[in-house]
XYZ file of C-alpha atoms in Angstrom:
724
model
C 30.625 113.669 27.555
C 34.173 113.392 28.618
C 37.367 115.785 27.150
C 40.379 113.815 27.766
C 43.385 115.392 28.755
C 45.715 117.413 26.502
C 49.052 118.706 27.210
C 49.879 122.528 26.182
C 53.193 120.945 26.759
C 52.740 118.638 23.886
C 52.210 121.576 21.466
C 54.841 123.397 22.283
C 57.169 120.928 21.547
C 55.934 120.794 18.465
C 56.255 124.422 17.186
C 59.641 124.809 19.030
C 61.028 120.876 17.108
C 59.376 121.906 13.578
C 60.898 124.472 11.620
C 58.716 124.564 9.404
C 55.550 127.659 8.858
C 52.442 127.991 11.137
C 48.875 128.790 9.183
C 45.411 129.755 11.161
C 41.858 129.399 11.193
C 39.320 130.653 12.495
C 35.248 131.128 11.708
C 35.695 134.284 11.913
C 38.628 134.697 8.896
C 38.792 134.755 5.212
C 39.948 132.361 2.599
C 41.525 136.173 1.295
C 43.513 136.332 4.278
C 46.864 135.239 4.505
C 46.491 132.969 7.424
C 48.281 134.955 9.843
C 47.480 134.805 13.085
C 45.660 138.024 13.129
C 44.753 138.044 9.810
C 43.524 133.727 9.837
C 42.038 132.043 6.993
C 38.486 130.873 7.669
C 38.081 127.317 5.867
C 40.620 124.534 7.091
C 40.458 123.082 3.417
C 41.828 126.745 2.099
C 44.193 126.452 4.580
C 45.309 122.653 4.518
C 46.450 123.786 0.294
C 49.258 125.609 1.377
C 50.584 123.009 3.912
C 54.302 121.376 3.025
C 56.688 118.668 5.640
C 56.972 120.532 8.954
C 53.893 123.248 8.739
C 51.128 123.384 11.437
C 47.674 124.431 11.323
C 46.205 126.265 14.464
C 42.776 126.256 14.042
C 40.917 128.841 16.148
C 37.558 127.705 18.424
C 34.424 127.297 16.790
C 32.280 124.473 14.775
C 33.447 123.704 11.797
C 31.109 122.346 9.075
C 33.647 121.386 6.282
C 34.145 118.533 3.952
C 37.659 118.460 4.059
C 39.407 116.772 1.178
C 43.015 116.635 0.757
C 45.037 113.632 -2.533
C 48.988 113.627 -1.699
C 49.040 116.158 1.494
C 52.535 114.333 2.682
C 54.931 115.114 5.515
C 58.306 113.813 6.043
C 59.875 111.575 9.370
C 60.347 113.669 12.001
C 58.030 116.907 9.715
C 54.490 115.776 9.887
C 51.856 118.202 9.124
C 49.620 119.313 12.168
C 45.780 119.884 12.494
C 45.735 120.844 15.932
C 43.704 123.054 18.440
C 45.295 126.500 19.237
C 46.376 127.198 22.771
C 43.508 123.971 23.608
C 40.959 126.420 22.503
C 37.098 124.202 21.319
C 36.999 123.277 17.821
C 34.460 120.961 16.591
C 33.911 119.112 13.404
C 30.111 118.840 12.631
C 28.432 116.887 10.070
C 25.706 118.553 11.332
C 23.904 121.378 10.082
C 21.076 123.532 11.752
C 16.928 122.866 10.940
C 15.709 126.527 10.897
C 12.501 125.920 9.602
C 9.089 126.242 11.570
C 7.793 123.141 13.175
C 4.063 122.439 13.664
C 2.261 120.267 15.061
C 1.320 117.505 13.517
C 0.090 115.371 15.857
C -0.008 115.065 19.530
C 3.139 115.774 20.558
C 4.901 114.788 17.436
C 5.819 118.032 15.519
C 6.581 118.631 12.077
C 8.841 120.338 9.616
C 9.320 120.925 5.307
C 13.384 120.529 4.971
C 15.333 121.817 1.939
C 17.850 118.386 2.515
C 17.530 115.351 2.992
C 18.505 114.411 6.096
C 20.100 110.733 8.338
C 20.471 111.441 11.800
C 18.633 114.084 14.026
C 19.846 115.776 16.801
C 18.311 118.068 19.921
C 20.408 119.622 21.880
C 23.264 117.665 21.078
C 22.067 114.667 21.229
C 21.122 112.157 18.737
C 17.684 111.219 18.725
C 15.981 107.667 17.729
C 15.055 106.291 14.910
C 11.299 105.630 14.181
C 11.370 101.537 14.874
C 9.426 99.017 16.305
C 9.463 96.947 18.779
C 11.156 100.129 20.512
C 15.202 100.509 21.491
C 17.029 103.096 23.253
C 20.224 103.318 23.920
C 19.693 106.148 26.303
C 17.556 103.856 29.087
C 19.458 101.037 27.825
C 16.614 99.057 25.957
C 18.106 98.769 22.325
C 20.602 96.066 24.080
C 17.670 93.731 25.646
C 16.624 91.495 22.906
C 13.878 90.105 24.430
C 12.563 94.160 24.569
C 14.005 95.568 21.303
C 13.031 92.753 18.840
C 10.803 90.522 17.813
C 10.899 86.664 17.269
C 9.175 84.643 14.368
C 6.677 81.731 15.008
C 9.121 79.021 14.525
C 5.817 76.372 13.172
C 4.992 79.122 11.066
C 7.928 81.184 9.578
C 10.466 80.220 6.677
C 13.272 83.232 5.952
C 11.397 85.822 4.308
C 7.690 85.067 5.635
C 7.501 85.569 8.837
C 4.125 84.546 11.117
C 3.373 86.541 14.615
C 0.520 87.493 16.656
C 2.478 90.716 18.026
C 2.595 91.607 14.793
C -1.554 92.636 15.113
C -0.599 94.917 16.823
C 0.616 97.229 14.241
C -2.361 99.036 12.708
C -1.148 100.157 9.441
C 0.923 98.451 6.624
C 4.552 98.086 6.287
C 4.517 97.783 2.181
C 6.258 101.417 0.827
C 9.190 102.040 2.706
C 9.401 99.379 5.667
C 12.586 97.775 6.402
C 12.607 94.993 8.132
C 16.387 94.911 9.870
C 16.663 90.862 11.125
C 19.521 88.443 12.672
C 19.854 85.649 10.932
C 22.837 83.239 12.008
C 25.764 83.912 13.893
C 27.443 87.173 13.331
C 24.890 88.835 10.837
C 22.758 90.607 10.740
C 20.337 91.913 7.357
C 18.632 95.248 6.059
C 15.955 93.681 3.612
C 12.556 95.960 2.537
C 9.175 94.449 3.449
C 7.631 93.880 0.011
C 4.098 92.380 1.133
C 2.245 93.422 5.254
C -1.420 93.675 5.511
C -2.017 96.406 8.572
C -2.911 93.956 11.705
C -2.179 91.000 10.204
C 0.290 89.003 11.145
C 2.295 87.371 8.872
C 5.518 89.651 6.655
C 7.679 89.442 3.162
C 10.492 89.643 2.220
C 13.094 88.546 -0.819
C 15.235 86.144 1.059
C 17.826 86.106 -1.343
C 18.966 89.657 0.189
C 19.481 87.790 3.669
C 22.243 84.610 4.016
C 21.684 82.179 7.289
C 24.729 81.037 8.870
C 24.510 76.748 8.520
C 23.749 76.590 11.908
C 20.672 79.311 12.377
C 18.939 77.565 9.092
C 15.840 76.097 11.050
C 16.326 77.767 13.825
C 14.138 80.850 13.430
C 14.191 81.527 17.252
C 17.214 82.596 16.505
C 16.611 85.363 13.440
C 15.419 88.525 16.482
C 14.377 91.674 14.035
C 12.995 95.344 13.677
C 11.450 97.185 11.685
C 11.753 100.363 10.076
C 10.637 103.292 7.781
C 7.101 104.761 8.465
C 6.355 107.179 10.434
C 3.745 105.413 11.507
C 6.287 104.008 13.326
C 6.699 107.361 15.893
C 5.211 105.959 19.020
C 7.782 107.506 21.698
C 9.464 110.305 22.768
C 12.574 110.779 20.904
C 11.623 108.779 17.819
C 11.885 110.514 14.503
C 11.297 109.924 11.173
C 12.474 112.224 7.832
C 10.095 111.343 5.182
C 12.147 111.621 1.358
C 9.533 111.590 -0.935
C 8.552 115.252 0.522
C 11.449 116.647 2.416
C 9.203 116.060 5.862
C 10.726 115.749 8.504
C 8.785 114.253 12.045
C 9.822 114.492 15.854
C 8.609 112.853 19.326
C 9.542 115.420 21.784
C 10.158 114.762 24.477
C 8.445 116.689 27.766
C 6.127 118.368 25.415
C 8.958 120.889 24.358
C 9.037 123.298 21.733
C 10.860 122.245 18.731
C 10.580 126.205 17.356
C 12.886 126.571 20.680
C 15.337 123.860 20.959
C 18.466 124.164 19.062
C 18.048 120.328 16.612
C 20.119 119.828 13.984
C 20.503 117.349 11.397
C 23.651 115.209 9.841
C 23.808 115.508 6.968
C 28.001 114.336 5.928
C 29.994 111.408 6.517
C 33.122 112.297 6.679
C 34.573 115.745 7.809
C 37.744 114.687 7.282
C 38.493 112.485 3.866
C 42.351 112.356 2.764
C 43.969 109.478 0.193
C 47.521 109.057 -0.769
C 49.145 111.449 2.291
C 51.708 110.414 5.009
C 52.779 111.957 7.934
C 50.067 113.528 9.227
C 48.796 115.370 12.826
C 45.444 115.563 13.649
C 45.563 116.643 17.467
C 42.647 118.063 19.934
C 39.965 118.188 17.293
C 36.608 116.657 18.245
C 34.111 114.925 15.995
C 30.584 115.369 15.936
C 27.224 113.475 13.666
C 30.407 112.626 11.632
C 34.171 111.599 11.236
C 37.057 110.510 9.026
C 38.704 108.005 6.155
C 41.876 108.473 5.879
C 42.459 106.080 2.621
C 45.508 104.733 1.087
C 47.902 106.762 3.985
C 50.028 105.767 6.344
C 52.395 107.542 9.532
C 48.802 108.990 10.165
C 48.286 109.760 14.737
C 44.554 111.162 15.079
C 45.067 111.941 19.239
C 43.565 113.529 21.736
C 40.410 114.375 19.169
C 36.079 112.776 20.703
C 33.859 111.078 18.549
C 30.281 112.022 19.069
C 28.060 110.189 17.051
C 30.867 109.925 14.520
C 28.736 107.251 12.024
C 25.147 106.112 11.419
C 23.287 104.556 8.673
C 21.577 106.326 5.908
C 18.235 103.265 6.580
C 16.277 106.736 7.036
C 16.687 107.708 3.244
C 15.792 104.182 2.148
C 19.364 103.816 1.244
C 20.566 99.948 2.601
C 24.107 99.583 1.047
C 27.071 99.765 3.624
C 26.778 102.613 5.938
C 30.223 105.190 6.485
C 32.445 104.278 9.047
C 35.716 105.615 10.552
C 37.794 104.105 8.993
C 41.752 103.719 8.070
C 42.814 101.167 4.946
C 45.763 100.614 2.822
C 45.964 98.447 0.425
C 46.549 95.237 1.484
C 47.042 93.353 4.983
C 50.630 93.370 4.916
C 51.015 96.502 3.417
C 53.178 98.946 5.659
C 50.839 100.957 7.815
C 52.227 102.808 10.784
C 48.835 104.475 11.594
C 47.785 104.511 15.242
C 44.551 106.254 17.110
C 45.959 107.403 20.999
C 43.940 108.728 23.508
C 40.681 109.839 21.705
C 37.125 108.371 22.320
C 34.703 106.582 20.245
C 30.497 107.478 21.109
C 27.301 106.267 19.882
C 28.113 104.044 17.042
C 26.053 103.007 14.332
C 28.058 100.473 12.789
C 32.051 99.628 13.827
C 33.804 101.449 15.555
C 36.989 101.638 12.856
C 38.135 99.957 10.455
C 41.399 99.555 9.780
C 44.551 97.568 7.723
C 47.946 96.851 7.312
C 50.772 96.996 9.164
C 52.245 98.678 12.551
C 49.137 100.301 13.950
C 48.647 101.174 17.295
C 45.423 101.901 18.945
C 46.059 102.867 22.819
C 44.192 104.455 25.779
C 40.558 104.687 23.631
C 37.249 104.965 25.286
C 34.627 103.562 23.277
C 30.840 102.856 24.280
C 27.254 101.933 23.075
C 28.831 100.752 19.684
C 26.137 99.536 17.235
C 22.891 98.722 17.769
C 21.390 97.689 14.696
C 25.173 94.802 13.685
C 23.977 95.586 9.484
C 27.633 96.511 8.398
C 29.910 93.817 6.893
C 30.815 90.978 9.613
C 29.432 91.103 13.227
C 32.799 92.642 14.897
C 33.300 95.797 17.078
C 37.346 96.119 15.663
C 38.194 93.757 13.019
C 41.727 94.858 13.075
C 41.816 90.699 11.083
C 43.533 92.493 7.690
C 46.140 94.480 10.631
C 49.116 93.010 10.868
C 52.065 93.741 14.172
C 48.729 96.340 15.431
C 48.684 97.413 19.597
C 46.138 97.289 20.762
C 47.167 98.857 24.237
C 44.760 100.070 27.682
C 41.097 100.836 25.751
C 38.038 100.693 27.717
C 35.007 98.934 25.247
C 31.281 98.358 27.257
C 28.328 98.649 25.541
C 28.172 96.860 22.024
C 25.881 95.109 20.018
C 27.677 92.687 17.316
C 28.862 89.791 17.608
C 32.867 89.584 18.198
C 34.398 92.714 19.851
C 38.057 92.843 18.643
C 38.719 90.382 16.073
C 42.451 90.171 15.866
C 45.192 90.290 13.024
C 48.755 88.467 12.450
C 51.390 89.112 15.471
C 49.266 91.249 17.598
C 49.731 92.405 21.139
C 46.676 92.849 23.300
C 47.612 94.412 25.868
C 46.028 96.205 28.887
C 42.664 96.249 28.092
C 39.437 96.082 29.731
C 36.247 95.021 27.805
C 32.825 94.444 29.613
C 29.052 94.758 28.181
C 28.954 93.574 24.559
C 27.533 90.964 21.715
C 24.193 92.173 22.823
C 22.397 92.203 19.912
C 24.274 89.489 18.046
C 24.601 85.165 18.319
C 27.335 83.186 19.223
C 30.939 85.475 19.064
C 33.376 86.601 21.289
C 34.990 89.763 23.473
C 38.313 88.843 21.922
C 37.849 86.582 18.883
C 41.940 84.929 17.585
C 41.286 83.188 14.268
C 43.742 80.605 12.942
C 45.744 82.413 11.023
C 46.279 85.317 13.139
C 46.715 83.393 16.714
C 50.799 82.576 15.021
C 52.664 84.521 17.821
C 49.877 86.244 18.868
C 49.813 87.771 22.623
C 47.170 88.718 24.732
C 47.711 89.392 27.917
C 47.105 92.028 30.795
C 43.163 92.524 30.221
C 40.178 92.547 32.092
C 37.144 90.710 30.360
C 33.826 90.453 31.870
C 29.743 90.614 32.404
C 29.227 89.439 28.900
C 27.169 86.781 27.129
C 29.612 86.610 25.149
C 33.212 84.367 25.044
C 35.630 86.220 26.952
C 38.857 85.046 25.259
C 39.203 82.770 22.347
C 41.759 81.318 19.942
C 38.793 79.634 16.869
C 38.583 77.066 13.309
C 37.066 77.080 11.018
C 34.558 74.176 12.058
C 35.893 72.101 8.956
C 36.626 68.791 8.849
C 40.796 68.399 8.224
C 41.305 72.720 7.619
C 44.683 73.135 9.211
C 43.734 75.251 12.964
C 45.965 77.764 14.072
C 49.034 77.645 16.230
C 51.710 79.004 18.450
C 49.359 81.600 20.175
C 50.178 83.468 23.985
C 47.200 84.346 26.286
C 48.371 84.680 30.105
C 47.896 86.935 32.836
C 43.911 88.021 31.814
C 41.437 88.061 34.155
C 37.628 86.395 33.181
C 34.579 87.239 35.035
C 30.978 86.807 34.729
C 31.692 86.029 30.448
C 30.638 82.946 28.834
C 34.136 80.900 29.036
C 37.599 81.398 27.557
C 37.901 79.310 24.536
C 40.968 77.818 22.849
C 40.905 75.349 19.874
C 43.945 74.702 17.887
C 47.566 73.231 18.721
C 51.240 74.075 20.779
C 49.834 77.239 22.131
C 50.548 79.116 25.735
C 47.666 79.416 28.215
C 49.466 80.574 31.684
C 48.537 82.654 34.700
C 45.340 83.041 34.114
C 41.886 83.925 36.365
C 38.755 82.926 35.023
C 35.527 82.294 37.393
C 31.721 82.939 37.270
C 31.593 81.967 33.722
C 27.865 80.834 32.278
C 28.908 77.523 31.494
C 32.768 75.990 32.008
C 35.195 78.358 32.948
C 38.742 77.678 30.660
C 37.629 74.759 28.138
C 40.757 73.423 26.331
C 38.938 71.851 23.272
C 40.218 68.379 22.113
C 37.821 67.955 19.114
C 40.577 66.792 17.672
C 40.238 66.916 13.485
C 37.894 70.018 13.817
C 39.215 72.088 16.281
C 42.634 70.317 17.280
C 44.136 68.169 19.653
C 45.629 70.830 21.442
C 48.142 67.558 22.180
C 51.177 70.250 22.211
C 49.566 72.950 24.058
C 50.936 73.800 27.452
C 47.766 75.236 30.069
C 50.017 76.237 33.204
C 49.426 78.563 36.591
C 45.738 79.217 35.867
C 43.276 79.671 37.854
C 39.746 78.776 37.746
C 36.710 77.196 39.033
C 36.086 74.749 36.241
C 38.447 73.631 34.017
C 37.168 71.169 30.697
C 38.443 69.936 27.536
C 34.710 70.326 26.606
C 33.050 73.374 26.412
C 29.457 72.138 28.207
C 31.105 68.131 30.241
C 32.167 68.154 33.270
C 36.130 68.433 33.160
C 36.263 64.967 35.394
C 35.610 63.029 32.630
C 36.812 65.718 29.688
C 40.317 66.432 31.048
C 41.889 69.109 29.329
C 44.359 68.278 26.599
C 48.402 68.720 26.319
C 50.870 69.614 28.998
C 48.786 70.751 32.069
C 50.246 70.915 35.173
C 50.840 73.357 38.227
C 47.152 74.046 37.739
C 44.189 75.777 40.706
C 40.827 74.057 39.651
C 38.071 74.859 41.719
C 35.963 71.605 39.870
C 39.208 69.604 41.320
C 39.890 70.602 44.775
C 35.797 71.142 45.644
C 36.601 74.590 46.471
C 35.944 77.934 44.787
C 38.697 80.422 44.085
C 37.575 82.863 46.373
C 39.109 81.030 48.803
C 42.566 81.749 47.304
C 42.105 85.272 46.344
C 41.558 88.407 48.236
C 38.816 89.822 47.281
C 37.963 88.745 43.259
C 33.784 90.211 43.929
C 35.653 93.718 44.664
C 38.191 93.557 42.298
C 42.012 92.833 44.160
C 42.159 89.565 42.176
C 45.445 89.129 44.930
C 46.289 85.548 46.082
C 45.398 85.976 50.176
C 48.258 85.098 52.780
C 48.725 81.803 52.363
C 47.054 79.791 50.268
C 47.734 77.071 47.825
C 48.462 79.762 45.183
C 51.274 81.405 46.472
C 54.738 80.662 44.762
C 52.754 77.161 43.668
C 53.631 78.108 39.574
C 56.870 76.750 36.843
C 58.026 78.681 34.719
C 57.457 78.188 30.933
C 60.676 77.197 28.611
C 61.327 80.470 26.350
C 58.716 82.756 28.198
C 59.446 85.685 30.032
C 57.919 85.234 33.769
C 57.910 88.348 36.160
C 57.593 86.757 40.030
C 58.572 87.163 43.769
C 59.441 84.820 45.926
C 60.703 81.531 45.128
C 58.277 80.789 41.905
C 55.110 82.291 39.971
C 52.507 82.433 41.693
C 49.603 80.556 39.945
C 46.872 83.502 38.661
C 47.743 86.059 36.675
C 48.798 88.723 40.461
C 51.913 88.064 42.111
C 51.601 88.616 45.620
C 53.630 90.766 47.504
C 53.696 92.785 44.292
C 54.201 97.494 44.828
C 51.764 97.767 42.277
C 48.344 96.076 41.189
C 47.715 96.374 37.207
C 44.708 97.937 36.330
C 43.759 97.678 32.697
C 41.747 100.089 30.746
C 40.973 104.022 29.189
C 43.416 105.884 31.568
C 42.177 109.216 31.628
C 42.797 113.010 33.093
C 41.733 112.276 36.325
C 42.811 108.847 38.748
C 40.082 106.020 37.978
C 38.422 102.451 38.057
C 39.012 102.344 42.653
C 40.088 99.647 44.128
C 37.408 98.652 46.028
C 34.711 100.096 43.307
C 32.813 103.183 44.303
C 29.424 102.393 45.749
C 30.740 98.725 47.535
C 29.105 97.528 50.559
C 30.801 94.116 50.589
C 34.758 95.811 50.712
C 36.497 93.252 53.748
C 38.596 94.971 57.270
C 41.766 94.287 55.466
C 41.067 95.606 52.274
C 43.628 97.986 50.427
C 43.095 100.510 47.909
C 44.378 100.816 44.374
C 43.503 102.984 41.607
C 44.143 103.125 38.027
C 46.802 105.809 37.649
C 46.132 108.880 35.307
C 46.980 109.545 32.121
C 50.885 110.402 31.068
C 51.028 110.565 35.327
C 53.499 108.614 37.211
C 52.729 110.483 41.170
C 49.156 110.186 42.301
C 48.575 112.593 45.864
C 45.946 110.174 48.296
C 42.837 111.086 50.701
C 41.504 109.268 52.538
C 38.154 109.731 55.701
C 35.112 109.123 56.796
C 33.234 112.284 55.953
C 32.396 112.955 52.198
C 32.854 117.117 52.714
C 36.562 116.898 54.486
C 37.761 114.454 52.297
C 36.438 116.224 48.647
C 37.548 119.480 50.478
C 40.813 118.413 51.909
C 44.770 119.488 50.836
C 48.020 118.691 51.760
C 47.963 120.172 54.810
C 44.998 118.291 55.785
C 44.845 114.956 58.405
C 42.852 112.858 55.328
C 46.250 113.339 53.674
C 48.262 110.111 53.759
C 51.035 111.211 50.716
C 52.213 111.003 47.708
C 52.439 107.942 45.471
C 54.245 106.723 43.234
C 52.709 103.142 43.180
C 48.768 103.066 43.195
C 48.637 100.769 46.743
C 47.160 102.313 49.465
C 46.811 100.531 52.687
C 44.684 102.595 55.372
C 44.848 99.862 58.156
C 42.291 97.760 59.406
C 38.824 99.125 58.637
C 35.616 98.763 60.838
C 33.221 96.423 59.897
C 29.578 98.041 58.925
C 31.476 101.825 58.642
C 31.540 104.187 55.444
C 35.297 105.507 54.350
C 35.289 108.058 51.929
C 38.647 108.659 49.484
C 39.807 110.574 46.866
C 43.490 110.588 44.461
C 44.672 113.450 42.425
C 46.951 113.188 39.871
C 50.469 114.969 40.020
C 52.205 115.705 36.912
C 53.390 118.036 34.437
C 50.344 119.528 33.557
C 49.795 120.446 37.636
C 47.608 118.416 39.970
C 44.319 117.430 38.555
C 41.629 117.302 41.340
C 40.046 113.489 41.668
C 36.051 112.013 42.182
C 35.756 110.880 45.824
C 35.067 107.951 46.136
C 32.990 105.712 48.551
C 32.550 101.874 50.059
C 31.420 100.226 52.876
C 33.013 98.226 55.041
C 30.578 94.605 55.353
C 29.027 93.160 58.610
C 30.652 90.602 60.195
């Protein structure tokens, strides 16, 4: 699990610039101590009672299993209250406790032990186990994201909501009554939990209360859209790493992997949702503190910064306790959409979450350089989104990477959001409909979606949506430019008076770039400007050919493959290896045009068509920046690289200069120094031209980050040049 960079320099600045008091906490300390570095407190909660504006709480290395609750903890502008690790020591806030009771055999490799208190998530050697379920689905092998494997489907001719028939149910030789739960995806972007009210062993049907489930209007009679799975019975344990807790007798069951004895393993159980619960507080900084099996909840707080923190397994449903109420998730919520918040989440990771990664609202927030992955395998939280920012006006969402999510919508934008330099992929596996970036009607005015990569998803890549009701208002004045979308469902725009320019879209499942002309339902788009875009399939309809359904509005200076009888690859250097720049001599160079009121930077006589300019000395790459250089172009292990390829990379976090090493031997490149022949120079820009490469040859390269923190050695990447 990747640990992010922490700059000691940042801490020194905090210490030097803040004229407050320093307090210290250590797992070996005592709350009867004065809180000095020689005699530290034992708990963060106790230390927090002394903190005032400008003070810093330094936390020594260790695991802290605390629920830290504070109300009205207030710093001031320029004098924040800081919670941070001491001298970059490893500090973890944990929501789990060790399970030390003796395990005994229950059945073959299934062990059991009696607990003193309930748990709702189980960890073995720091890894979350899988809730017992049917059909089976696992985070780690990816099976949970495959609906054909991890869900069951009602038989259309025999099923109605609340009464499902399926011959596969006969495989269950036990009853799902008395504790069994069904998790059912019943529509476009909704998944619900319900108690199973009737089921007999080996029966092909089951019943649950349909009043607890709502169905999207377009899916009422389409039960093939209603995928479901079961939880809540210990008999569902049938594969390694599945577990079950029985609240009635406090018995815990575990199918241990590899035939190991759980008495010899480090096993913990989740007992706490939030390690930090702050309310009515302001100017707080949480820095370089990790969260394991727990998270934070800031209620009615402003000017809070969470930075350099890893959140591993931050949220998990309590369905194991038969609690089907709303789960506790990571939150930064103020009174309403229009309340100033100015909260920040910077350089953090969110991994393995049941539920959304984050819920946030209020005006003026920032989410920057965060890495979010493996988010929401059950999709049962309100809404069907990974990040719901619809009530977060003027949010800047920048340089984040998101991949592997279950919900219908990945990022649901708020008013006047700036969504830029993000890399989003492999989303929406477990719900119907949806998009990767969704901008709804009221949120489209003055929104800016730019310099993003969205790719490899069953969902729409980028979308300006509408209410789908006749005569309802539609969105206007949204700007979407310099984005790259490939292998998504499409990018799709409803409304009018939008600015859609300098985008690249290809290899979509349907049409690529769709400017809707559905009139009163989706907006006319008569005044939408569509310019400087390159795509294989332009159309005014989501499925029908563009030749019969022209894109409405002001449409010019685009390159459209379906009208050229050609592919975008004829115009670009190597899009299959992430080089989306114009090819020398291509039709798209200087073939674009400006848009009045829009600042389009360009080289040459006019803008190029597409998101990149021919001859640019740098190559923008979106996504999360770690302490090392990343996102190699061409991709690591590619075997289809061109002989004229440039080598490009995503710069390391807060790093300008990089050293480049290149050669045809793995060991020499890995061990090379600045005195080695493999050293090719120090670069401020992120493009290295290795010269003409030989067909069939394999090459190795490395990029080291050079910054104030010293030199951070990069990974060795490898590629092979395609055969002639």
